[in-house]
Structure formats: C-alpha cells, structure tokens
C-alpha cells in the first residue's frame, strides 16, 4: 500500500470502524463480486460498501439502466442481486481484506432488513449500510426511507439483531432530510450516509421515449454535489452520530468540502467512470497535502469546521 | 483549477437511422447505420445498442468505413435481438460507444478462429490485418451451412486479398466436418502461426486458448458477460479481477491467464449469481 493512503494523519475512526483513510467505495459501484472489491481495496479505498443485497435474488430492470446526462449519470438498475444466502459466499472470501467491509442491505419490511443484515454480519461483514434511499424500486429504499417512522422501525429492528455498526443511507428526495436523520439516530443508527441519488428522468426527443427502461431513475454526479453538501451540513447540525458524505465527489477538494460540512468519511461512486480506481489514491494524496498546507495534524481536525462561528 | 467535465464523449446516446439491413442467414442480420464515433472504432470494440422501448444490448461492430458507415451483426436469440432484427431501413436505434479495448495488432502470421456472431469483431480485425499486409488464416465454425455468416465478405477477402479462409461445420454440410478448434488443431500441427485471435462461444475460446498454450503462441480473445453501464462502474460484467467493458472485451494472454478458472466455466448472471457458462 502506498505511503499516502496509510499515512498516519489520514486515519479515521468512524462509528467504531478503523479506516486507513476517509475514502470509501459507494454502494452500487463495482460491489458485486469479492474479487472486484479486493481490486478496489488494493487501489487504496479506506473502506468498501457492497452493492445492495436483499433477502431474495432479483434480476433488476432491463437496460438501459445507466445513462449519461449533461451533469452526471442517471441510473435505474433496480437492485439486482443474488440474495443474501448466495452473497455470503462473496462476503466470506473477504475476511482478510484489511479494511472495513460494509454490506449494503435493502428489504421490503423492517424484518427483511433485519434478517438480511444479521446474515451478512454472521458471514463476516464489519458493518451494515441500510439502503433507505434507492429512488426507483417499489416497496423498498426511498419508499421506506422517506417515512421517518419507517426509518425508525427499520433501524431499530436491525439494531436489535446485529451487534456491529449500522449506517442509515438517506434519500435527498424529501422535504426535510434532518427528520429522517433524527429518526435513524434516535433508533440507534451508528452513522448517517448522505445522500443517495436524486430521483430524475431523461426523454429522447427523436423517439419520444423515456430512455431508462424504468422511466425514472436516480441522478448522480456533479449535479448533486451541492445538494449533498447541504444535506451533510444540515444533518451534522442535527444529530450526534458521524455523517458519511456521498454525492458527486471527484477529487480531494470535493472530499474536503464534504468534511468541512461535517462528514467523517466520504464515498466515491460515479467519478470512477472518469478517474478510474486511482481516484482513491489521488483523493488521499490531495487531502494529505491540504492538511499539511493548512497546518492540521489529522484529517479528523477538519470535520465540521465550516460550522465554526 | 482544472475544469472537470462530467462527460464521456463516446457515452452520449446518439439516435441513428438504419440505412440497410442485410440478411447473413435466416437468423443473423447485419444492420448498417451512419455514426462518426462508431466508424472510428478499433476492431474488437463494442457499442451499446438501444432498441427504444425494448432493451439495450452490447454488440461488437462488424464493419466501419471512413465515411461514417458502420454495422453491427446480430443473431435472433432473445427478445431484444428479435426486436432488433425485425427493424428495417429508416427505423431509429440509439448507439453509445465504442467502448473497451480492442484487438492489438501483432506482427507475424495470424490464425483467426470465430464461431457464430463472434465472427463480427473478427471481420473488422481481418480488414485491418489485411490493410497491414499481415498473413491471415480464418476458420469460421458453425453448426451447419445455414448458420455460416459473412460468406460474401470472406469470399472477397479470399479471392482479392489472399486471405486463407476455411470453414468447419459440425454436420459437415460445408467445409471440414467438426469444430473450428478441431480444424485449428490440425492446422497448428502442419503450420506455424504467431498469434491466435478468437471470438465466439466461450467453450470454443477455452479450447483455442489451450491450443495457443500448447503451441506457445500469442493469444487474444474477445469475451462477453452480462453488461449494463459499459463504462466500468456498475460491476455487472466482471470476470475475476477484470471488467469486460473496460479491461476488455479483448483479453490478451496475460489477462486470460488471470481469469483461467472462469474461462468457459463460470460467469455472473444478471442477478450476480455465479453460474455455469
């Protein structure tokens, strides 16, 4: 591992998880197989989050599922996954991965979230990230995650079943994301991940058709970064658990901006399409240089600095 | 500060009009359209073809020319390809790409082994090899004479460009009786080749790889996996440590070695379940 990525000043502890640096692979990106997650780990990520997995296998939607728009990507993949009972084979292979392995979980009821989470933890996951925010599948994700009461019930049922950290990944498709964060924290969530994609669509003018097979999808990338920074800032002021920032992060400057807003760690997704997997190292190198230039001894010192009066 | 674009130029969906549909055999059609980016593709690169309202599928380009004319060659096997092969001149499709790594041209004499629509990227490769005056032998394999494709293009390559074109059919209805790789094996005992290029059914690719190892010759194969984003982020098309869309679809011998245990044996399906190829 390169010096920068494991350098002492980048180490961070988030909700009890020790990370060599604050970068994480976002859920839904390359998280299907153990071997790919290992490649991402070798590339320098401080933690990895798997693709969301549910209790039963699912094929997701037909293509087009991922398309490019002016300011990022639109996706409606539809939560394809082999089901947790098959996915444990991938989790088990990653026992020696050396960084936190966070399994993203979705369900169609609080009980399903809890059951899937407990199987993932039993197989060796370091933590669970609850997908309370996928904007394009009926009966799960944001359909549960937009209701503070359901968020509370879901987080509580998972916390009752597992003894490892539980993150709640929240949706920006709501009037008050802070209410969702408060609901999650009050039910025992160990961290809040913000944000998932913004519900969106694109229509082709030549054929008059929505391009995504599912018509609606989630917007990621540059366009949502300012929304995500605002959400992280608001959540940081509202709850006392760590916030993990996600949305349009492409370089060290973006990462630092999220951390100043209150993020203890940041997740990278869409930008991998442009920067490749070297993005983890380059963000770490950039943060390292920034910390030295500004006279900080540890990355933890910049968390939430934008809130100082 | 560096200005960061969130655009991959090739990844924008372009709507193109089908100019011509050419039947290759009762199941396979070559569809011609005009698109500048596609026409600049390297042999072995692929595109995502959107059949509006139906599906979007990865397909290798089978022909490109400097004036923008490009083609894909598709067999009717499922719902998407049934819809695509039913389209006619004047109909609209969406294309994005080309994507991925194509064939690397190496010197010496080339043996090309293709099966089914796996011949598509190989046709573009043959054109390029011929252009570079490289000695080429082609083996096209199929179940029977009615499944063979690109017959007129191959005939032309044989007659006017000196390409050695051979056929193998399982039932012996055309060319040698048996598999393309069986004919290749025979050939490799009699003649020296420097490289094998292959695309087609993965068991055929596996067998071709074993032959390349046995005869210590260079090897490149175009692989296929279930695909979604085509830009290396969704993880659907992974084989071992590689993404077929980004690190492939053409795998050189070093990468093939890394995925040996999967080649012709195992793949992830659209649910991410490991299943037999």
Coordinates of C-alpha atoms in Angstrom, one line a residue:
Chain A
X1 CA 0.0 0.0 0.0
X2 CA 1.3 3.4 -0.9
X3 CA 2.6 5.7 1.9
X4 CA 0.0 8.4 1.4
X5 CA -3.0 6.1 1.7
X6 CA -2.0 4.6 5.1
X7 CA -0.2 7.7 6.3
X8 CA -0.9 8.4 9.9
X9 CA -2.7 11.8 9.5
X10 CA -5.4 10.3 7.2
X11 CA -6.5 7.6 9.7
X12 CA -10.0 8.0 10.9
X13 CA -12.4 6.1 13.2
X14 CA -16.0 6.2 12.0
X15 CA -18.7 4.6 14.2
X16 CA -16.2 2.3 15.7
X17 CA -14.6 1.3 12.3
X18 CA -10.9 2.0 11.9
X19 CA -10.2 3.2 8.4
X20 CA -6.7 3.9 7.0
X21 CA -8.2 6.9 5.2
X22 CA -11.6 8.6 4.8
X23 CA -12.4 7.4 1.3
X24 CA -15.0 4.6 0.8
X25 CA -16.4 2.9 -2.3
X26 CA -20.1 3.9 -2.6
X27 CA -22.7 1.2 -2.8
X28 CA -23.9 0.2 -6.2
X29 CA -20.5 0.7 -7.7
X30 CA -18.4 -2.4 -8.6
X31 CA -19.6 -4.1 -5.4
X32 CA -21.0 -7.3 -7.0
X33 CA -18.0 -9.6 -6.5
X34 CA -15.4 -10.3 -3.9
X35 CA -12.6 -10.1 -6.4
X36 CA -13.7 -6.7 -7.6
X37 CA -13.9 -5.4 -4.0
X38 CA -10.4 -6.7 -3.5
X39 CA -9.2 -4.7 -6.5
X40 CA -10.8 -1.6 -5.1
X41 CA -9.1 -2.2 -1.8
X42 CA -5.7 -2.6 -3.5
X43 CA -6.5 0.8 -5.2
X44 CA -6.4 2.4 -1.8
X45 CA -10.0 2.7 -0.6
X46 CA -10.3 3.2 3.2
X47 CA -13.5 1.0 3.3
X48 CA -15.8 -0.6 0.7
X49 CA -19.6 -0.8 0.6
X50 CA -21.1 -3.7 -1.4
X51 CA -23.9 -3.4 -3.9
X52 CA -27.2 -3.6 -2.1
X53 CA -28.3 -7.1 -1.3
X54 CA -31.8 -8.3 -0.3
X55 CA -33.3 -11.5 1.1
X56 CA -34.2 -12.9 -2.3
X57 CA -32.5 -12.9 -5.7
X58 CA -33.6 -10.3 -8.2
X59 CA -32.7 -9.5 -11.8
X60 CA -33.3 -5.8 -11.6
X61 CA -34.6 -3.9 -14.6
X62 CA -33.9 -4.4 -18.3
X63 CA -31.4 -2.0 -20.0
X64 CA -30.9 0.9 -20.4
X65 CA -30.1 1.1 -16.7
X66 CA -27.2 3.5 -16.6
X67 CA -27.1 6.5 -19.0
X68 CA -25.2 9.7 -19.2
X69 CA -26.8 13.2 -18.9
X70 CA -25.3 16.6 -19.0
X71 CA -24.2 16.7 -15.4
X72 CA -23.7 13.1 -14.3
X73 CA -25.4 9.8 -14.6
X74 CA -29.0 8.6 -14.4
X75 CA -29.5 5.0 -13.2
X76 CA -32.3 2.6 -12.6
X77 CA -30.7 -0.7 -12.2
X78 CA -33.4 -2.0 -10.0
X79 CA -31.5 -3.6 -7.2
X80 CA -30.3 -6.8 -9.0
X81 CA -28.7 -9.1 -6.5
X82 CA -28.1 -12.8 -5.9
X83 CA -29.9 -12.7 -2.5
X84 CA -28.0 -12.7 0.8
X85 CA -27.8 -16.5 1.0
X86 CA -25.7 -16.6 -2.1
X87 CA -23.9 -13.3 -1.4
X88 CA -22.4 -14.7 1.9
X89 CA -20.0 -16.6 -0.3
X90 CA -18.6 -13.3 -1.6
X91 CA -18.5 -11.8 2.0
X92 CA -16.7 -14.8 3.4
X93 CA -13.9 -14.6 0.8
X94 CA -13.2 -11.0 2.0
X95 CA -12.4 -11.9 5.6
X96 CA -8.8 -10.9 5.2
X97 CA -9.5 -7.7 3.3
X98 CA -7.9 -5.5 5.9
X99 CA -10.3 -2.6 5.7
X100 CA -14.0 -2.4 6.8
X101 CA -16.3 -4.3 4.6
X102 CA -19.7 -2.7 4.8
X103 CA -22.6 -4.7 3.3
X104 CA -25.4 -2.6 1.8
X105 CA -28.8 -4.1 2.6
X106 CA -32.3 -3.5 1.4
X107 CA -35.7 -5.1 2.3
X108 CA -39.4 -4.8 1.8
X109 CA -40.1 -4.6 5.5
X110 CA -38.1 -3.8 8.7
X111 CA -38.0 -7.6 9.4
X112 CA -36.4 -8.3 6.0
X113 CA -33.8 -5.6 6.5
X114 CA -33.0 -7.2 9.9
X115 CA -32.9 -10.7 8.7
X116 CA -30.6 -9.9 5.7
X117 CA -28.4 -7.7 7.9
X118 CA -27.9 -10.4 10.5
X119 CA -26.9 -13.0 7.8
X120 CA -24.4 -10.5 6.4
X121 CA -22.9 -9.8 9.8
X122 CA -22.7 -13.5 10.6
X123 CA -20.8 -14.1 7.3
X124 CA -18.2 -11.5 8.4
X125 CA -19.3 -8.0 7.4
X126 CA -17.8 -5.2 9.5
X127 CA -20.9 -3.1 9.3
X128 CA -24.3 -2.7 7.6
X129 CA -25.4 0.3 5.5
X130 CA -29.2 0.3 5.2
X131 CA -30.4 1.3 1.8
X132 CA -33.3 3.5 2.8
X133 CA -32.9 5.6 -0.3
X134 CA -33.0 3.8 -3.6
X135 CA -35.3 6.1 -5.6
X136 CA -36.6 3.6 -8.2
X137 CA -37.8 0.3 -6.7
X138 CA -41.3 -0.1 -5.3
X139 CA -41.7 -1.1 -1.7
X140 CA -38.2 -0.6 -0.5
X141 CA -35.4 2.0 -0.5
X142 CA -36.8 5.5 -0.5
X143 CA -40.3 4.3 -0.2
X144 CA -39.4 3.1 3.3
X145 CA -36.8 5.8 3.8
X146 CA -39.0 8.8 3.1
X147 CA -41.1 8.0 6.2
X148 CA -39.4 8.9 9.5
X149 CA -41.5 6.3 11.3
X150 CA -40.5 3.5 8.9
X151 CA -36.8 4.6 9.2
X152 CA -37.1 4.4 12.9
X153 CA -38.7 0.9 12.8
X154 CA -36.2 -0.4 10.3
X155 CA -33.1 0.9 12.1
X156 CA -34.4 -0.4 15.4
X157 CA -35.2 -3.9 14.1
X158 CA -31.7 -4.1 12.5
X159 CA -30.0 -2.8 15.7
X160 CA -31.9 -5.4 17.7
X161 CA -30.5 -8.2 15.6
X162 CA -26.9 -7.2 14.9
X163 CA -24.1 -6.1 17.2
X164 CA -22.0 -4.3 14.6
X165 CA -22.3 -0.7 13.4
X166 CA -25.3 0.2 11.3
X167 CA -25.4 3.1 8.9
X168 CA -28.6 4.6 7.5
X169 CA -28.2 5.8 3.9
X170 CA -30.7 8.6 3.4
X171 CA -32.6 10.0 0.4
X172 CA -32.5 13.6 -0.6
X173 CA -36.0 13.1 -2.2
X174 CA -37.7 14.6 0.9
X175 CA -38.6 18.0 2.3
X176 CA -36.6 17.6 5.5
X177 CA -33.7 15.1 5.4
X178 CA -32.9 16.1 9.0
X179 CA -36.1 14.5 10.2
X180 CA -35.0 11.2 8.6
X181 CA -31.6 11.6 10.2
X182 CA -33.1 12.2 13.6
X183 CA -35.4 9.2 13.2
X184 CA -32.4 7.0 12.3
X185 CA -30.2 8.3 15.1
X186 CA -32.9 8.0 17.7
X187 CA -33.4 4.3 16.7
X188 CA -29.7 3.7 17.3
X189 CA -28.1 4.2 13.9
X190 CA -24.3 4.5 14.3
X191 CA -23.8 6.7 11.3
X192 CA -25.8 8.5 8.6
X193 CA -24.7 8.2 5.0
X194 CA -26.0 11.2 2.8
X195 CA -27.0 11.2 0.1
X196 CA -28.3 8.6 -2.3
X197 CA -29.3 9.7 -5.9
X198 CA -31.9 12.3 -6.7
X199 CA -35.0 11.0 -8.5
X200 CA -34.9 12.0 -12.1
X201 CA -35.6 11.1 -15.7
X202 CA -34.5 11.7 -19.3
X203 CA -36.6 11.6 -22.5
X204 CA -35.2 11.1 -26.0
X205 CA -36.6 13.7 -28.3
X206 CA -36.2 11.7 -31.6
X207 CA -38.1 8.6 -30.4
X208 CA -40.3 10.4 -27.8
X209 CA -39.4 7.7 -25.2
X210 CA -38.0 7.9 -21.7
X211 CA -34.5 6.4 -22.1
X212 CA -34.3 4.4 -18.9
X213 CA -36.3 1.2 -19.2
X214 CA -37.8 2.0 -15.8
X215 CA -38.5 5.6 -17.0
X216 CA -37.4 7.0 -13.6
X217 CA -34.1 6.7 -12.0
X218 CA -31.6 8.3 -9.7
X219 CA -29.2 11.2 -10.7
X220 CA -25.6 11.0 -9.5
X221 CA -22.5 13.0 -10.2
X222 CA -21.6 16.7 -10.4
X223 CA -25.2 18.0 -10.4
X224 CA -26.0 16.6 -6.9
X225 CA -22.8 17.6 -5.1
X226 CA -24.1 20.9 -3.8
X227 CA -27.3 19.2 -2.7
X228 CA -25.3 16.5 -0.9
X229 CA -23.0 19.1 0.8
X230 CA -26.1 20.9 2.1
X231 CA -27.6 17.7 3.4
X232 CA -24.4 16.7 5.2
X233 CA -24.2 20.2 6.7
X234 CA -27.8 20.1 8.0
X235 CA -27.5 16.5 9.3
X236 CA -24.2 17.4 11.1
X237 CA -26.1 20.1 13.0
X238 CA -29.0 17.9 13.9
X239 CA -27.6 14.6 15.1
X240 CA -24.7 13.4 17.2
X241 CA -23.6 10.4 15.1
X242 CA -21.0 10.6 12.4
X243 CA -22.1 11.6 8.9
X244 CA -20.6 9.9 5.8
X245 CA -20.8 12.2 2.7
X246 CA -21.7 10.9 -0.7
X247 CA -22.7 12.6 -4.0
X248 CA -20.6 13.9 -6.9
X249 CA -17.2 13.6 -5.2
X250 CA -14.4 13.5 -7.8
X251 CA -11.3 15.0 -6.2
X252 CA -9.6 15.9 -2.9
X253 CA -11.3 19.4 -3.0
X254 CA -14.8 17.8 -3.1
X255 CA -13.8 15.4 -0.3
X256 CA -12.5 18.3 1.9
X257 CA -15.7 20.3 1.2
X258 CA -17.8 17.4 2.5
X259 CA -15.6 17.0 5.6
X260 CA -15.8 20.7 6.4
X261 CA -19.6 20.4 6.1
X262 CA -19.4 17.6 8.7
X263 CA -18.6 14.3 7.0
X264 CA -16.3 12.0 8.9
X265 CA -15.7 10.0 5.7
X266 CA -16.7 10.3 2.1
X267 CA -17.9 7.8 -0.6
X268 CA -16.9 7.8 -4.2
X269 CA -19.1 6.3 -7.0
X270 CA -19.8 7.8 -10.4
X271 CA -16.5 9.6 -10.7
X272 CA -14.8 6.2 -11.0
X273 CA -16.1 6.3 -14.6
X274 CA -13.8 9.3 -15.3
X275 CA -10.9 8.8 -13.0
X276 CA -10.6 5.1 -12.7
X277 CA -9.7 3.4 -9.5
X278 CA -6.7 5.6 -9.0
X279 CA -9.2 8.2 -7.7
X280 CA -8.8 6.8 -4.1
X281 CA -5.1 7.4 -4.0
X282 CA -5.4 10.8 -5.7
X283 CA -8.0 12.0 -3.2
X284 CA -5.9 10.8 -0.3
X285 CA -2.8 12.4 -1.7
X286 CA -4.7 15.7 -2.1
X287 CA -6.1 15.6 1.4
X288 CA -2.7 14.9 2.8
X289 CA -1.2 17.9 1.0
X290 CA -4.1 20.1 2.1
X291 CA -3.7 19.1 5.7
X292 CA 0.0 19.9 5.7
X293 CA -0.6 23.2 3.9
X294 CA -3.2 24.2 6.4
X295 CA -1.3 23.0 9.4
X296 CA -3.6 20.2 10.6
X297 CA -2.1 17.1 12.1
X298 CA -5.0 14.8 11.4
X299 CA -7.9 14.6 9.0
X300 CA -10.3 14.4 12.0
X301 CA -9.5 18.0 12.8
X302 CA -11.3 19.4 9.7
X303 CA -14.6 17.6 10.3
X304 CA -17.4 20.2 10.6
X305 CA -15.0 23.2 10.5
X306 CA -17.5 25.1 8.3
X307 CA -19.8 25.2 11.3
X308 CA -17.4 27.2 13.5
X309 CA -18.8 30.6 14.2
Chain B
X1 CA -8.0 24.8 -11.2
X2 CA -8.6 22.0 -13.7
X3 CA -12.0 22.2 -15.3
X4 CA -13.7 18.9 -14.8
X5 CA -16.1 17.7 -17.4
X6 CA -18.6 15.0 -16.4
X7 CA -18.8 13.8 -20.0
X8 CA -17.5 10.7 -21.6
X9 CA -17.7 11.7 -25.2
X10 CA -18.5 8.3 -26.6
X11 CA -21.1 7.6 -23.9
X12 CA -23.7 10.0 -25.2
X13 CA -26.6 8.2 -26.8
X14 CA -26.9 9.1 -30.5
X15 CA -30.1 8.3 -32.3
X16 CA -29.2 6.9 -35.8
X17 CA -31.3 5.8 -38.7
X18 CA -30.9 2.3 -40.1
X19 CA -29.6 2.6 -43.7
X20 CA -29.6 -1.0 -44.7
X21 CA -30.4 -4.4 -43.3
X22 CA -28.5 -7.3 -44.8
X23 CA -29.5 -10.9 -44.0
X24 CA -26.5 -13.1 -43.4
X25 CA -28.5 -16.2 -42.9
X26 CA -32.1 -17.0 -41.7
X27 CA -31.2 -15.9 -38.1
X28 CA -28.5 -13.3 -38.5
X29 CA -28.7 -9.8 -39.9
X30 CA -26.1 -7.1 -40.4
X31 CA -27.6 -3.6 -39.7
X32 CA -25.9 -0.6 -41.3
X33 CA -26.1 3.0 -39.9
X34 CA -24.0 6.1 -40.0
X35 CA -22.2 7.3 -36.9
X36 CA -18.9 9.1 -36.8
X37 CA -17.7 7.8 -33.4
X38 CA -18.6 4.2 -34.3
X39 CA -16.8 4.4 -37.6
X40 CA -13.6 5.4 -35.7
X41 CA -13.7 2.2 -33.5
X42 CA -10.8 -0.2 -33.2
X43 CA -11.5 -3.8 -34.2
X44 CA -12.9 -5.6 -31.2
X45 CA -14.5 -2.6 -29.6
X46 CA -18.2 -2.8 -28.9
X47 CA -21.2 -0.4 -28.7
X48 CA -24.4 -0.4 -26.7
X49 CA -27.4 -0.5 -29.0
X50 CA -30.7 0.8 -27.7
X51 CA -33.9 -0.5 -29.2
X52 CA -36.2 2.2 -28.0
X53 CA -38.9 0.9 -25.6
X54 CA -37.4 -2.7 -25.7
X55 CA -33.8 -3.0 -24.3
X56 CA -30.2 -2.0 -24.7
X57 CA -27.6 -4.6 -25.6
X58 CA -23.8 -4.7 -26.2
X59 CA -22.8 -5.6 -29.7
X60 CA -19.4 -5.7 -31.5
X61 CA -19.1 -3.6 -34.6
X62 CA -18.7 -5.8 -37.7
X63 CA -17.8 -3.1 -40.2
X64 CA -16.7 0.5 -40.3
X65 CA -15.6 2.8 -43.1
X66 CA -14.1 6.3 -43.2
X67 CA -17.3 7.9 -44.4
X68 CA -19.1 7.0 -41.1
X69 CA -20.9 3.9 -42.3
X70 CA -20.9 1.3 -39.5
X71 CA -22.5 -2.0 -38.9
X72 CA -23.5 -4.5 -36.2
X73 CA -24.3 -8.1 -36.8
X74 CA -26.8 -9.7 -34.6
X75 CA -28.4 -13.1 -34.2
X76 CA -32.0 -13.6 -33.2
X77 CA -31.7 -15.2 -29.8
X78 CA -33.9 -13.4 -27.4
X79 CA -36.5 -10.6 -27.0
X80 CA -34.0 -7.7 -27.7
X81 CA -32.3 -9.3 -30.7
X82 CA -35.7 -10.4 -32.1
X83 CA -36.8 -6.8 -31.9
X84 CA -33.6 -5.5 -33.4
X85 CA -33.6 -8.0 -36.3
X86 CA -37.2 -7.0 -37.1
X87 CA -36.2 -3.4 -37.7
X88 CA -35.9 -2.0 -41.3
X89 CA -34.2 0.8 -43.1
X90 CA -35.5 4.1 -41.8
X91 CA -36.1 2.8 -38.3
X92 CA -34.3 4.5 -35.4
X93 CA -31.9 3.0 -32.9
X94 CA -29.7 4.5 -30.2
X95 CA -26.0 3.9 -30.0
X96 CA -23.4 4.7 -27.5
X97 CA -19.7 3.8 -27.6
X98 CA -17.4 2.5 -28.9
X99 CA -16.2 1.1 -25.6
X100 CA -13.4 -1.1 -24.3
X101 CA -10.1 -2.4 -25.5
X102 CA -9.9 -3.9 -29.0
X103 CA -7.6 -6.3 -30.6
X104 CA -3.9 -5.4 -30.5
X105 CA -2.3 -5.9 -33.9
X106 CA 0.8 -8.0 -33.6
X107 CA 3.2 -9.0 -36.4
X108 CA 3.7 -12.4 -37.9
X109 CA 1.1 -14.8 -39.3
X110 CA -2.4 -14.7 -37.7
X111 CA -4.9 -17.6 -37.1
X112 CA -8.4 -16.3 -36.6
X113 CA -11.0 -18.7 -35.1
X114 CA -14.6 -17.5 -35.0
X115 CA -17.9 -19.0 -34.1
X116 CA -21.4 -17.6 -34.7
X117 CA -21.7 -13.8 -34.4
X118 CA -18.3 -14.0 -32.7
X119 CA -17.2 -13.5 -36.3
X120 CA -18.4 -9.9 -36.2
X121 CA -15.4 -8.2 -34.4
X122 CA -13.1 -10.6 -36.2
X123 CA -14.2 -9.3 -39.6
X124 CA -13.1 -5.8 -38.7
X125 CA -9.8 -7.3 -37.4
X126 CA -9.3 -9.2 -40.7
X127 CA -9.8 -6.0 -42.7
X128 CA -7.2 -4.2 -40.5
X129 CA -4.7 -7.1 -40.7
X130 CA -5.0 -7.2 -44.5
X131 CA -4.5 -3.5 -44.6
X132 CA -1.2 -4.0 -42.8
X133 CA -0.3 -6.9 -45.2
X134 CA -0.3 -9.5 -42.4
X135 CA -0.8 -13.1 -43.4
X136 CA -4.2 -14.3 -42.3
X137 CA -5.9 -17.6 -42.0
X138 CA -9.5 -17.6 -40.9
X139 CA -11.5 -20.6 -39.6
X140 CA -15.2 -19.9 -39.2
X141 CA -17.2 -22.6 -37.3
X142 CA -20.9 -23.2 -37.3
X143 CA -23.5 -26.0 -36.6
X144 CA -24.3 -26.3 -40.3
X145 CA -24.0 -24.5 -43.6
X146 CA -27.2 -22.4 -42.9
X147 CA -25.5 -20.9 -39.8
X148 CA -22.4 -19.6 -41.5
X149 CA -22.2 -15.8 -41.9
X150 CA -20.2 -13.2 -43.8
X151 CA -19.8 -15.6 -46.7
X152 CA -19.5 -13.0 -49.4
X153 CA -17.1 -10.8 -47.5
X154 CA -14.9 -13.8 -46.7
X155 CA -15.1 -14.9 -50.4
X156 CA -13.9 -11.5 -51.4
X157 CA -11.1 -11.5 -48.9
X158 CA -10.0 -14.9 -50.1
X159 CA -10.1 -14.0 -53.8
X160 CA -8.8 -10.5 -53.8
X161 CA -6.7 -10.2 -50.6
X162 CA -5.2 -13.6 -50.4
X163 CA -6.7 -14.5 -47.0
X164 CA -6.8 -18.2 -46.4
X165 CA -10.5 -18.9 -45.5
X166 CA -11.6 -22.2 -44.0
X167 CA -14.9 -23.4 -42.7
X168 CA -15.9 -26.1 -40.2
X169 CA -19.4 -27.3 -39.7
X170 CA -20.5 -29.8 -37.0
X171 CA -22.5 -31.8 -39.5
X172 CA -20.0 -31.5 -42.3
X173 CA -22.5 -29.7 -44.6
X174 CA -19.8 -27.2 -45.5
X175 CA -16.1 -27.2 -45.2
X176 CA -14.5 -29.7 -42.7
X177 CA -16.7 -31.8 -40.5
X178 CA -16.3 -30.9 -36.8
X179 CA -15.4 -28.0 -34.6
X180 CA -13.5 -24.9 -35.7
X181 CA -11.0 -25.7 -33.0
X182 CA -10.5 -29.2 -34.3
X183 CA -9.6 -27.8 -37.7
X184 CA -7.3 -25.3 -35.9
X185 CA -5.6 -28.2 -34.1
X186 CA -4.9 -30.0 -37.3
X187 CA -3.6 -26.8 -38.9
X188 CA -1.3 -26.0 -36.0
X189 CA 0.4 -29.4 -36.4
X190 CA 1.2 -28.5 -40.1
X191 CA 1.9 -24.8 -40.0
X192 CA 3.4 -22.1 -37.8
X193 CA 1.4 -19.2 -36.5
X194 CA 2.4 -16.3 -34.3
X195 CA -0.9 -15.4 -32.8
X196 CA -4.5 -16.7 -32.4
X197 CA -7.3 -14.2 -32.4
X198 CA -10.7 -15.6 -31.4
X199 CA -14.3 -14.7 -30.5
X200 CA -17.4 -16.9 -30.2
X201 CA -18.8 -19.4 -27.8
X202 CA -16.7 -19.4 -24.6
X203 CA -16.0 -23.2 -24.7
X204 CA -14.5 -22.6 -28.2
X205 CA -12.4 -19.8 -26.8
X206 CA -11.3 -22.0 -24.0
X207 CA -10.2 -24.7 -26.4
X208 CA -8.4 -22.2 -28.6
X209 CA -6.6 -20.9 -25.5
X210 CA -5.5 -24.4 -24.7
X211 CA -4.1 -24.8 -28.3
X212 CA -2.3 -21.5 -28.0
X213 CA -0.7 -22.6 -24.7
X214 CA 0.2 -26.0 -26.2
X215 CA 1.9 -24.4 -29.2
X216 CA 3.4 -21.5 -27.2
X217 CA 1.8 -18.8 -29.4
X218 CA 0.3 -15.4 -28.6
X219 CA -3.4 -15.3 -28.0
X220 CA -6.2 -12.7 -27.8
X221 CA -9.9 -13.3 -27.2
X222 CA -12.9 -11.2 -27.1
X223 CA -15.1 -12.2 -24.1
X224 CA -18.7 -11.5 -23.3
X225 CA -20.6 -11.0 -20.0
X226 CA -23.9 -9.6 -18.9
X227 CA -23.5 -5.8 -19.3
X228 CA -25.2 -2.7 -18.0
X229 CA -23.3 0.6 -17.8
X230 CA -20.4 -0.2 -20.3
X231 CA -18.2 2.4 -18.6
X232 CA -16.7 0.4 -15.8
X233 CA -18.8 1.4 -12.8
X234 CA -21.7 -1.0 -12.3
X235 CA -19.7 -4.2 -11.9
X236 CA -22.1 -6.4 -13.8
X237 CA -19.7 -7.7 -16.4
X238 CA -16.8 -8.7 -14.1
X239 CA -14.8 -11.8 -14.7
X240 CA -12.2 -12.3 -12.0
X241 CA -10.5 -9.0 -11.3
X242 CA -11.5 -7.5 -14.6
X243 CA -14.4 -5.6 -16.1
X244 CA -15.2 -6.9 -19.6
X245 CA -16.5 -3.4 -20.6
X246 CA -13.3 -1.6 -19.5
X247 CA -10.5 -4.0 -19.2
X248 CA -11.8 -6.0 -22.2
X249 CA -13.7 -7.1 -24.1
X250 CA -10.5 -8.2 -25.8
X251 CA -8.3 -10.0 -23.3
X252 CA -4.6 -10.6 -24.0
X253 CA -2.8 -13.7 -22.9
X254 CA -1.8 -12.2 -19.5
X255 CA -5.3 -11.2 -18.6
X256 CA -6.7 -14.5 -19.8
X257 CA -4.2 -16.3 -17.6
X258 CA -5.7 -14.3 -14.6
X259 CA -9.2 -15.5 -15.4
X260 CA -8.4 -19.0 -16.5
X261 CA -10.5 -20.6 -13.8
X262 CA -13.6 -18.8 -15.1
X263 CA -13.0 -19.1 -18.9
X264 CA -15.5 -21.4 -20.4
X265 CA -16.7 -22.4 -16.9
X266 CA -18.3 -19.7 -14.8
X267 CA -19.9 -16.3 -15.1
X268 CA -22.1 -13.9 -13.1
X269 CA -25.6 -13.7 -14.4
X270 CA -27.7 -10.5 -14.3
X271 CA -28.5 -11.2 -10.6
X272 CA -24.8 -11.5 -9.7
X273 CA -25.1 -15.3 -9.2
X274 CA -22.1 -17.3 -10.3
X275 CA -23.5 -19.8 -12.9
X276 CA -22.0 -22.2 -15.5
X277 CA -21.1 -20.5 -18.8

